XYZ file of C-alpha atoms in Angstrom:
687
model
C 6.721 -9.912 19.856
C 10.219 -11.293 19.331
C 13.334 -10.019 20.916
C 14.432 -8.011 17.981
C 11.172 -6.211 17.967
C 11.612 -5.558 21.708
C 15.023 -3.979 21.216
C 13.671 -1.801 18.433
C 10.722 -0.520 20.368
C 12.829 0.135 23.413
C 15.685 2.022 21.723
C 13.628 4.416 19.445
C 13.473 6.901 22.190
C 16.607 5.946 24.085
C 18.593 8.880 22.819
C 15.927 11.262 23.974
C 16.006 9.793 27.485
C 19.740 10.097 27.642
C 19.656 13.778 26.449
C 16.884 14.650 29.022
C 19.097 13.126 31.895
C 22.204 14.871 30.642
C 20.624 18.149 29.999
C 19.059 18.387 33.540
C 20.252 20.126 36.633
C 23.660 20.987 35.468
C 23.912 23.749 38.010
C 22.140 21.983 40.772
C 25.350 20.135 41.446
C 28.888 21.359 42.174
C 30.333 19.215 39.334
C 33.483 20.078 37.569
C 33.259 18.908 34.024
C 36.067 18.720 31.438
C 36.970 21.770 29.520
C 39.801 20.370 27.443
C 40.118 21.261 23.796
C 39.382 17.838 22.268
C 36.401 17.201 24.660
C 34.737 20.567 23.818
C 35.337 20.024 20.071
C 33.842 16.548 20.402
C 30.557 18.019 21.952
C 30.350 20.666 19.195
C 30.786 18.015 16.568
C 28.128 15.764 18.168
C 25.681 18.672 18.314
C 26.336 19.337 14.603
C 25.541 15.614 14.112
C 29.085 14.870 12.728
C 29.572 11.572 14.665
C 32.885 10.730 12.930
C 34.481 13.980 13.897
C 32.993 13.643 17.311
C 34.371 10.286 17.813
C 37.851 11.328 16.743
C 37.927 14.208 19.173
C 36.744 12.173 22.086
C 39.277 9.529 21.280
C 41.975 12.130 21.157
C 40.849 13.237 24.686
C 41.092 9.640 25.852
C 44.619 9.448 24.710
C 45.411 12.564 26.778
C 43.203 11.577 29.750
C 42.719 7.831 29.807
C 40.303 8.003 32.705
C 38.059 10.643 31.233
C 34.651 9.154 31.878
C 33.011 11.902 30.163
C 34.600 11.088 26.915
C 33.819 7.301 27.384
C 30.134 8.314 27.997
C 29.867 10.192 24.742
C 31.860 7.491 22.831
C 29.446 4.815 24.128
C 26.384 6.838 22.944
C 27.896 7.301 19.498
C 28.872 3.574 19.199
C 25.309 2.779 20.200
C 23.979 5.062 17.520
C 26.366 3.479 14.951
C 25.215 -0.114 16.086
C 28.688 -1.058 17.270
C 27.401 -2.729 20.382
C 30.613 -4.453 21.481
C 32.615 -1.014 21.480
C 29.458 0.709 22.910
C 29.399 -1.694 25.807
C 33.185 -1.294 26.637
C 32.960 2.431 26.580
C 29.762 2.490 28.690
C 31.457 0.323 31.311
C 34.453 2.399 31.392
C 32.276 5.586 31.694
C 30.461 4.206 34.749
C 33.855 3.222 36.279
C 35.641 6.701 35.701
C 32.886 9.118 35.968
C 32.809 11.151 39.354
C 30.289 9.564 41.632
C 28.732 12.884 42.357
C 27.869 13.577 38.617
C 24.557 11.758 38.795
C 23.384 13.155 35.320
C 26.265 11.487 33.336
C 26.350 8.308 35.492
C 22.533 7.797 34.826
C 22.953 8.519 31.170
C 25.708 5.958 30.958
C 23.469 3.387 32.572
C 20.691 4.211 30.066
C 23.230 3.792 27.179
C 24.373 0.426 28.436
C 20.823 -0.500 28.914
C 20.259 0.164 25.162
C 23.240 -2.062 24.293
C 22.079 -4.823 26.393
C 18.645 -4.594 24.739
C 20.216 -5.052 21.298
C 22.277 -7.919 22.752
C 19.093 -9.491 23.930
C 19.885 -9.347 27.513
C 16.730 -8.032 29.107
C 17.871 -8.850 32.611
C 20.896 -6.659 32.601
C 19.007 -3.861 30.646
C 16.389 -3.970 33.419
C 19.173 -3.692 35.973
C 20.648 -0.685 34.310
C 17.248 1.217 33.989
C 16.719 0.401 37.700
C 20.145 1.857 38.545
C 19.360 4.999 36.501
C 16.033 5.251 38.208
C 17.685 5.090 41.663
C 19.810 7.995 40.668
C 17.036 10.132 39.118
C 13.665 8.802 40.591
C 11.818 11.840 39.155
C 12.516 11.081 35.511
C 9.274 9.627 33.930
C 11.034 8.528 30.739
C 13.089 5.911 32.678
C 10.018 4.302 34.044
C 8.453 4.260 30.649
C 11.501 2.404 29.096
C 11.500 -0.099 32.037
C 7.662 -0.649 31.728
C 8.066 -1.307 28.066
C 10.440 -4.209 28.762
C 8.061 -5.559 31.455
C 5.295 -5.326 28.966
C 7.213 -7.378 26.372
C 7.850 -9.924 28.901
C 4.140 -10.152 29.786
C 4.968 -8.866 33.311
C 2.028 -6.597 33.515
C 2.057 -6.094 37.346
C 5.537 -4.576 37.381
C 4.757 -2.623 34.091
C 1.547 -1.182 35.768
C 3.550 -0.199 38.761
C 5.998 1.890 36.624
C 2.996 3.483 34.738
C 1.339 4.321 38.036
C 4.784 6.063 39.153
C 4.667 8.022 35.967
C 1.076 9.196 36.779
C 2.170 10.056 40.356
C 5.031 12.232 38.923
C 3.194 13.844 36.236
C -0.578 13.335 36.382
C -1.188 15.480 33.403
C 0.833 13.280 31.037
C -1.131 10.601 29.122
C 1.448 8.011 28.759
C 1.012 6.298 32.158
C -2.703 5.933 31.607
C -2.264 4.653 28.086
C 0.282 2.048 29.333
C -2.078 0.731 32.135
C -4.953 0.576 29.391
C -2.743 -1.314 27.030
C -1.808 -3.749 29.709
C -5.497 -4.276 30.648
C -6.341 -4.691 27.006
C -3.683 -7.359 26.580
C -5.160 -9.183 29.684
C -8.604 -8.989 28.244
C -9.717 -6.709 31.019
C -11.721 -4.719 28.585
C -13.775 -2.486 30.866
C -10.613 -1.543 32.843
C -8.907 -0.734 29.531
C -11.861 1.406 28.329
C -11.810 3.220 31.538
C -8.172 4.279 31.141
C -8.634 5.428 27.629
C -11.815 7.362 28.625
C -9.625 9.242 31.031
C -6.974 10.040 28.358
C -9.472 11.234 25.929
C -11.002 13.584 28.669
C -7.532 14.865 29.035
C -6.908 15.318 25.348
C -9.718 15.091 22.894
C -7.271 14.919 19.870
C -5.370 11.798 21.039
C -5.646 9.617 18.165
C -3.987 6.593 19.903
C -6.539 6.580 22.845
C -9.425 6.353 20.316
C -7.570 3.578 18.375
C -6.966 1.493 21.582
C -10.411 2.159 23.007
C -11.817 0.983 19.584
C -9.904 -2.222 19.924
C -11.403 -2.853 23.434
C -14.931 -2.025 22.215
C -14.695 -4.207 19.170
C -13.605 -7.085 21.271
C -16.808 -6.470 23.387
C -18.772 -6.404 20.100
C -19.593 -2.765 20.653
C -19.599 -2.322 16.930
C -21.124 1.058 16.696
C -18.897 2.680 19.333
C -15.782 0.869 18.100
C -16.146 1.888 14.517
C -17.034 5.477 15.604
C -13.794 5.663 17.595
C -11.730 4.475 14.531
C -13.231 7.059 12.464
C -12.442 9.632 15.195
C -8.891 8.388 15.536
C -8.190 8.919 11.905
C -9.905 12.419 12.010
C -7.483 13.421 14.784
C -4.295 12.134 13.020
C -3.229 9.202 10.971
C -2.939 6.234 13.343
C -1.358 2.811 12.221
C -3.178 0.837 14.850
C -6.499 2.393 13.742
C -5.744 1.852 10.029
C -4.917 -1.837 10.633
C -7.989 -2.474 12.761
C -10.109 -0.795 10.139
C -8.558 -2.877 7.295
C -9.197 -6.192 9.138
C -12.703 -5.659 10.250
C -14.988 -8.469 9.925
C -18.913 -8.539 9.785
C -20.994 -6.765 11.030
C -18.378 -4.132 11.821
C -17.049 -4.268 8.299
C -20.349 -3.115 6.679
C -20.703 -0.251 9.292
C -17.239 0.965 8.684
C -17.624 0.890 4.901
C -20.797 3.139 5.218
C -19.044 5.409 7.636
C -15.985 5.767 5.338
C -18.201 6.674 2.418
C -19.920 9.422 4.540
C -16.576 10.760 5.538
C -15.603 10.837 1.930
C -18.601 12.849 1.024
C -18.059 15.284 4.023
C -14.352 15.655 3.123
C -13.926 14.987 -0.613
C -10.448 16.388 -0.620
C -9.077 14.091 2.029
C -7.352 11.071 0.761
C -7.617 9.128 4.162
C -11.095 7.830 3.505
C -10.878 6.432 -0.072
C -7.519 4.946 0.900
C -8.911 3.145 3.807
C -11.885 1.876 1.924
C -9.273 0.650 -0.679
C -7.456 -1.216 2.104
C -10.692 -2.847 3.315
C -11.590 -3.938 -0.170
C -8.061 -5.134 -0.662
C -8.054 -7.330 2.500
C -11.424 -8.715 1.538
C -9.990 -9.637 -1.788
C -12.131 -7.446 -3.813
C -9.178 -6.015 -5.758
C -11.093 -4.276 -8.475
C -13.044 -2.254 -5.849
C -9.896 -1.591 -4.075
C -8.271 -0.224 -7.290
C -11.143 2.154 -7.808
C -10.699 3.699 -4.296
C -6.935 3.929 -4.498
C -7.256 5.764 -7.789
C -9.667 8.131 -6.048
C -7.185 8.722 -3.390
C -4.324 9.108 -5.964
C -6.346 11.959 -7.568
C -6.378 13.812 -4.138
C -2.820 13.388 -3.519
C -0.521 10.760 -5.413
C 1.820 8.925 -2.868
C 4.373 6.095 -3.315
C 2.450 4.071 -0.968
C -0.786 4.347 -2.925
C 1.089 3.353 -6.100
C 2.386 0.248 -4.180
C -1.192 -0.709 -3.144
C -2.365 -0.222 -6.929
C 0.551 -2.546 -8.053
C -0.480 -5.131 -5.455
C -4.094 -5.223 -6.464
C -3.275 -5.240 -10.297
C -1.080 -8.192 -9.631
C -3.738 -10.022 -7.950
C -6.007 -9.697 -10.874
C -3.284 -10.425 -13.278
C -3.084 -6.987 -14.832
C 0.646 -6.826 -14.985
C 1.204 -3.900 -17.546
C -0.842 -1.717 -14.997
C 1.036 -3.175 -12.059
C 4.392 -2.382 -13.671
C 3.395 1.133 -14.578
C 2.092 1.605 -10.825
C 5.394 0.269 -9.290
C 7.449 2.412 -11.648
C 5.391 5.446 -10.379
C 6.062 4.390 -6.926
C 9.871 4.047 -7.599
C 9.808 7.518 -9.346
C 8.574 9.001 -6.069
C 10.829 6.827 -3.790
C 13.792 5.054 -5.576
C 15.042 3.916 -2.004
C 12.040 1.554 -1.214
C 13.405 -1.984 -1.520
C 9.963 -3.399 -1.489
C 9.298 -1.752 -4.855
C 12.217 -3.502 -6.343
C 10.974 -6.684 -5.011
C 7.481 -6.203 -6.339
C 8.952 -5.079 -9.738
C 10.921 -8.304 -9.995
C 7.867 -10.420 -9.200
C 5.883 -8.415 -11.962
C 8.480 -8.946 -14.555
C 8.620 -12.677 -13.829
C 4.894 -12.940 -13.991
C 5.046 -11.146 -17.280
C 7.443 -13.920 -18.467
C 10.496 -11.767 -18.420
C 12.752 -13.715 -16.210
C 15.953 -11.850 -17.030
C 14.375 -8.531 -16.245
C 13.350 -9.985 -12.854
C 16.891 -11.069 -12.239
C 18.107 -7.640 -13.134
C 15.807 -6.033 -10.570
C 17.243 -8.475 -7.827
C 20.718 -7.387 -9.092
C 19.641 -3.722 -8.327
C 18.278 -4.625 -4.838
C 21.580 -6.551 -3.980
C 23.574 -3.613 -5.118
C 21.675 -1.467 -2.444
C 21.574 -4.215 0.194
C 24.422 -6.592 -0.398
C 23.696 -8.404 2.842
C 20.092 -9.634 2.107
C 19.807 -13.237 2.552
C 16.289 -13.107 1.010
C 17.572 -11.242 -2.004
C 20.314 -13.980 -2.896
C 17.675 -16.695 -2.340
C 15.072 -15.121 -4.517
C 17.451 -14.330 -7.271
C 18.872 -17.851 -7.001
C 15.264 -19.172 -7.471
C 14.727 -17.049 -10.722
C 18.185 -18.213 -11.970
C 17.188 -21.784 -11.338
C 13.938 -21.462 -13.297
C 15.967 -19.679 -16.102
C 18.370 -22.543 -16.311
C 21.378 -20.983 -14.730
C 21.979 -23.751 -12.250
C 25.502 -22.861 -11.172
C 24.365 -19.222 -10.663
C 21.462 -20.458 -8.674
C 23.583 -22.633 -6.397
C 26.115 -19.760 -5.826
C 23.287 -17.498 -4.791
C 21.606 -20.165 -2.551
C 24.886 -20.650 -0.892
C 25.313 -17.059 -0.182
C 21.795 -16.865 1.186
C 22.594 -19.643 3.598
C 25.823 -18.000 4.661
C 23.991 -14.858 5.428
C 21.225 -16.850 7.195
C 22.066 -20.287 8.231
C 18.498 -21.129 9.096
C 17.088 -20.444 5.566
C 15.446 -23.674 5.003
C 13.989 -22.607 1.598
C 17.626 -21.913 0.334
C 18.716 -25.423 1.537
C 15.715 -27.012 -0.192
C 16.149 -25.128 -3.410
C 19.896 -25.910 -3.641
C 19.039 -29.698 -2.761
C 16.601 -29.755 -5.671
C 19.351 -28.468 -8.086
C 21.935 -30.779 -6.820
C 19.424 -33.706 -7.355
C 18.751 -32.524 -11.011
C 22.539 -32.548 -11.446
C 22.916 -35.961 -10.091
C 24.711 -34.938 -6.915
C 22.625 -37.126 -4.648
C 24.849 -36.787 -1.548
C 24.924 -33.088 -1.579
C 21.108 -33.009 -2.262
C 20.323 -35.373 0.617
C 22.516 -33.350 3.053
C 20.518 -30.180 2.114
C 17.142 -32.031 2.470
C 18.255 -33.305 5.905
C 19.107 -29.650 6.964
C 15.620 -28.459 6.033
C 14.133 -31.119 8.229
C 16.413 -30.074 10.972
C 15.391 -26.413 10.709
C 11.664 -27.068 10.361
C 11.522 -29.597 13.160
C 7.994 -28.901 14.304
C 4.630 -28.461 12.495
C 4.363 -24.764 13.277
C 7.546 -24.246 11.495
C 6.617 -26.232 8.333
C 7.079 -24.132 5.225
C 8.973 -26.375 2.548
C 9.796 -29.409 4.543
C 7.340 -31.640 2.414
C 9.693 -31.207 -0.592
C 12.704 -32.214 1.721
C 10.861 -35.484 2.623
C 9.994 -36.064 -0.959
C 13.489 -35.519 -2.094
C 14.668 -38.175 0.412
C 11.968 -40.564 -0.842
C 9.914 -40.386 2.340
C 6.547 -39.712 0.640
C 4.393 -40.567 3.635
C 6.130 -37.947 5.735
C 5.824 -35.568 2.796
C 2.171 -35.886 2.490
C 1.750 -35.704 6.392
C 3.623 -32.449 6.380
C 1.554 -31.051 3.320
C -1.604 -31.932 5.178
C -0.494 -29.959 8.089
C 0.390 -26.906 6.064
C -3.000 -27.118 4.189
C -4.957 -27.351 7.421
C -3.388 -24.136 8.718
C -5.342 -22.648 5.802
C -3.108 -19.466 5.494
C -3.172 -19.266 1.700
C -5.328 -21.789 0.166
C -4.397 -20.954 -3.582
C -0.627 -21.235 -2.917
C -0.944 -24.258 -0.554
C -3.021 -26.153 -3.195
C -0.466 -25.253 -5.896
C 2.383 -26.492 -3.807
C 0.406 -29.827 -3.177
C -0.029 -30.086 -7.031
C 3.852 -29.675 -7.382
C 4.650 -32.082 -4.633
C 2.163 -34.766 -6.086
C 3.678 -34.123 -9.579
C 7.100 -34.710 -8.314
C 5.881 -38.015 -6.790
C 4.560 -38.996 -10.081
C 0.876 -39.026 -8.805
C -0.987 -37.621 -11.774
C -4.442 -37.822 -10.269
C -3.792 -35.877 -7.159
C -1.519 -33.331 -8.878
C -4.229 -32.636 -11.246
C -6.916 -32.462 -8.398
C -4.890 -29.889 -6.334
C -4.073 -27.769 -9.426
C -7.556 -27.375 -10.189
C -8.240 -26.541 -6.370
C -5.543 -23.861 -6.566
C -7.275 -22.388 -9.690
C -10.671 -22.424 -7.824
C -9.083 -20.627 -4.981
C -7.715 -17.792 -7.358
C -4.261 -19.050 -8.398
C -3.368 -17.045 -11.557
C 0.409 -17.815 -12.039
C 0.238 -18.943 -15.557
C 3.515 -17.559 -16.549
C 5.182 -19.595 -13.615
C 3.458 -22.714 -14.949
C 5.255 -22.480 -18.120
C 8.698 -22.605 -16.348
C 8.039 -24.680 -13.255
C 9.821 -27.902 -13.650
C 7.630 -29.289 -10.738
C 4.939 -29.661 -13.388
C 7.077 -31.594 -15.896
C 5.386 -34.784 -15.015
C 1.898 -33.748 -15.867
C 2.566 -30.836 -18.347
C 2.226 -32.814 -21.641
C -0.899 -34.750 -20.540
C -4.209 -33.758 -22.133
C -5.907 -33.275 -18.784
C -3.222 -30.557 -17.662
C -3.649 -28.705 -20.925
C -7.432 -28.607 -20.786
C -7.261 -27.592 -17.142
C -4.881 -24.620 -17.817
C -6.776 -23.606 -20.917
C -10.105 -23.612 -19.021
C -9.030 -21.359 -16.093
C -6.869 -19.186 -18.274
C -9.893 -18.392 -20.274
C -11.889 -17.548 -17.221
C -9.027 -15.424 -15.761
C -8.847 -13.384 -19.038
C -12.668 -13.061 -19.096
C -12.616 -11.698 -15.531
C -10.289 -8.963 -16.458
C -12.585 -6.127 -16.811
C -12.133 -3.764 -19.759
C -12.681 -0.700 -17.473
C -9.452 -1.212 -15.643
C -7.460 2.022 -15.999
C -4.660 1.338 -18.379
C -1.915 3.328 -16.678
C 0.803 2.193 -18.910
C -0.931 2.726 -22.259
C -1.593 6.459 -21.870
C 0.235 8.770 -24.376
C 2.679 10.978 -22.383
C 4.240 14.282 -23.129
C 6.817 16.235 -21.293
C 6.229 19.734 -20.214
C 9.126 22.111 -19.333
C 8.497 24.585 -16.654
C 11.177 27.322 -16.099
C 12.295 28.096 -12.464
C 14.529 30.729 -10.793
C 16.898 30.176 -7.990
C 17.308 32.575 -5.057
C 19.737 31.719 -2.237
C 19.545 28.117 -3.285
C 15.664 28.018 -3.304
C 13.934 27.056 -6.498
C 11.015 29.307 -7.272
C 8.339 28.763 -9.857
C 5.714 31.306 -10.969
C 2.168 30.083 -10.487
C -1.528 31.012 -9.991
C -3.326 29.881 -7.031
C -7.079 30.302 -7.358
C -6.308 33.055 -9.797
C -3.860 34.842 -7.585
C -0.337 35.336 -9.129
C 2.179 33.885 -6.610
C 5.474 31.899 -6.626
C 5.839 28.369 -5.245
C 8.938 26.980 -3.652
C 9.690 23.628 -5.172
C 11.241 21.323 -2.447
C 12.104 17.715 -3.552
C 12.303 16.696 0.135
C 8.865 18.005 1.213
C 5.844 15.799 1.491
C 3.343 18.478 2.526
C 2.026 21.700 1.004
C 2.331 24.743 3.173
C 1.016 28.399 2.847
C 2.189 31.210 5.095
C -0.432 32.533 7.528
C -0.101 36.171 5.974
C -0.771 34.826 2.495
C -3.646 32.734 3.617
C -5.232 35.611 5.445
C -4.718 37.909 2.398
C -6.427 35.323 0.115
C -9.311 34.896 2.549
C -9.971 38.575 2.808
C -9.650 39.135 -0.876
C -11.921 36.468 -2.114
C -9.343 33.930 -3.332
C -10.379 31.534 -0.448
C -13.685 31.008 1.194
C -14.742 29.623 4.464
C -15.812 26.508 2.502
C -12.083 26.027 1.631
C -11.166 25.503 5.285
C -10.949 21.665 5.858
C -9.740 19.178 8.260
C -10.070 19.179 12.047
C -8.707 22.571 12.954
C -10.961 25.284 11.486
C -9.598 28.359 13.210
C -10.831 31.606 11.555
C -11.923 34.689 13.677
C -14.516 37.273 12.720
C -11.875 39.384 11.102
C -11.106 36.678 8.686
C -7.640 35.996 10.297
C -6.578 32.397 9.695
C -4.690 30.712 12.487
C -1.676 28.491 12.314
C -2.651 24.743 12.070
C -5.672 25.284 9.710
C -5.809 23.007 6.707
C -7.066 24.703 3.537
C -8.026 23.530 0.103
C -6.514 25.215 -2.848
C -9.063 24.566 -5.669
C -6.587 25.397 -8.497
C -2.710 25.664 -8.779
C -1.702 26.497 -12.283
C 2.009 26.769 -13.560
C 3.374 26.284 -16.993
C 0.052 25.513 -18.341
C -0.373 22.539 -16.042
C -3.089 22.436 -13.341
C -3.300 20.813 -9.816
C -6.693 20.843 -8.437
C -7.858 20.309 -4.881
C -4.527 20.638 -3.151
C -4.499 20.416 0.612
C -2.098 22.850 2.440
C -1.340 23.611 5.968
C -1.129 27.157 7.198
C 2.223 27.859 8.967
C 4.310 30.672 10.475
C 7.700 32.075 9.365
C 7.596 30.639 5.790
C 9.967 32.136 3.348
C 7.640 31.854 0.388
C 3.818 32.022 0.300
C 3.502 28.491 -1.112
C 5.708 25.413 -0.724
C 5.062 22.437 -2.952
C 6.923 19.194 -2.410
C 7.765 16.619 -5.271
C 5.219 14.161 -3.741
C 2.547 16.620 -4.611
C 3.752 17.645 -8.023
C 4.149 14.052 -8.875
C 0.397 13.733 -9.287
C 0.974 15.164 -12.609
C 3.704 12.653 -13.544
C 7.442 12.041 -13.337
C 9.518 14.975 -12.153
C 13.087 15.757 -13.320
C 15.128 18.843 -12.440
C 17.418 20.267 -15.143
C 19.720 22.587 -13.077
C 21.792 23.448 -16.048
C 18.734 24.905 -17.824
C 16.792 25.821 -14.727
C 13.678 23.913 -15.785
C 11.470 21.353 -14.263
C 10.703 18.400 -16.698
C 7.200 16.978 -15.861
C 6.312 13.884 -17.925
C 2.538 13.399 -17.665
C -0.489 11.951 -19.516
C -1.403 13.824 -22.640
């Protein structure tokens, strides 16, 4: 893992560690802490999560009390949260300098804050020193050992990491983190039996620990214990969604792959209302490049519960088979559910380009750069589209901005060099090509260096670099297409056509790009090129099955559903399994919840049956009382003449309304809009 990842993994729980330190043993010490007006108002503002106001009060306190280590400690914490690392470091050091030596809690928390700053500044030596200083002050705080152990782990210093994890176990033998850490270290060192032993212990302590099953599965699969490993992955996902387990499942190879597919299908039959199983099957199919199968499974998952992520996956698969209308419809659905996801805008731009609408693609990059104006990648990609659209000056401007934001962006230099060369600005072009070679100075870094060598007229080096890239075998279709481009640039028709055909054989389907790609100018008008493109385009069109769901071609209608507001809560009349109720519509909610009182009433009066209790927690006593945590299936939710079937809901306490439905659930019907002036929900859906 790189240093940036190290910083992120270390700092996610940093604020919790600080709060645990500051919040302990206040009365165990005879410490007089500030009670000034500005200091107390600063703490109140911080607790209300108003960081700007808190910062203002603490700074005022500093003006009145220049040596207030307490205010400096809070300022350091806020600056760290705001990613103002220089100011955070200064404040933390002043806090450590001015805090009373006997106030161990605040001194320890200031060391932890400063350690967080050092991690972001990529100075792990000083970060380790500060965590060690905090541990000396509070040797009983397990969270401090965990943070230090994580740094040791990232440095491959497993001996020291194990020592910290063992200390955690000594301090709290009932907490699983220490055992998990030792097991993870053993797994990294390929001491697989030792790793399994640690994870076994965690599972004995807590049979619902999804992470332990996922890590044990990793070790078992490496030992070729296929049956045990695949079973553990299933169990992990039954306990809770686990990202490690999901990745392992999606990347399985034979014979584990076939085993897992069978087990996922069994789980889907056992729990037909659980989207996990068809979604995971879709991921496996997608990673095995069986995109049409993947589409089938993702559509199954979407019928259970539509999510932005599933629509993203559908768009990916539709793109892979060239069904761009369906891809566009899917990515629009994803954007309707989550308009802040930048990856959706990137995908939408790509889809528009592949559909031949370059200006629409550029417009999507405009949208992305409005949201994220410091995206080097965004400027680089928009510049690439402008280049292909003939806007050379606009492309140069974007590539230059991309380079300013990321001076190591070899691709931006290469693309700008190409444009300069086409404009006859040879010196500028050669300077950019030399910069590419400087950046990609070793074979493992090769990405576009072959074009730089070609631009400089060094054809032998260009071919050698190309061969190195192809030998890596990361993406045969793209690599062969790039080879065709390179040979076409070098006016080698035979090799250009040879590699173009190889790219088609490997699944390259960028026919829209072929029309605009100036790299193909040398061979584009030859009979051989035209025949080759015509042949594989016909194969591609033939392979587009007619039974692919035409998401974008369905006729749609808009249904208006009235709602009322009570104390700011939006309520809609509905029927749940025939029982008249109201649901609370919450645009920020992702889950469906039912109060325990209402679920018990439904169970006792025949609106629910024992068969409707799903998931891992099936708690229902002999009197029909449904316990908190139970997952139930609502077979039919009807409102405004619209129906949702098989809606999974969690039973919770203290719910103000018997049923809460989030926008992500309602969006299974279509696009949701709220008209507050008329108090109606507008739901655009298939007719």
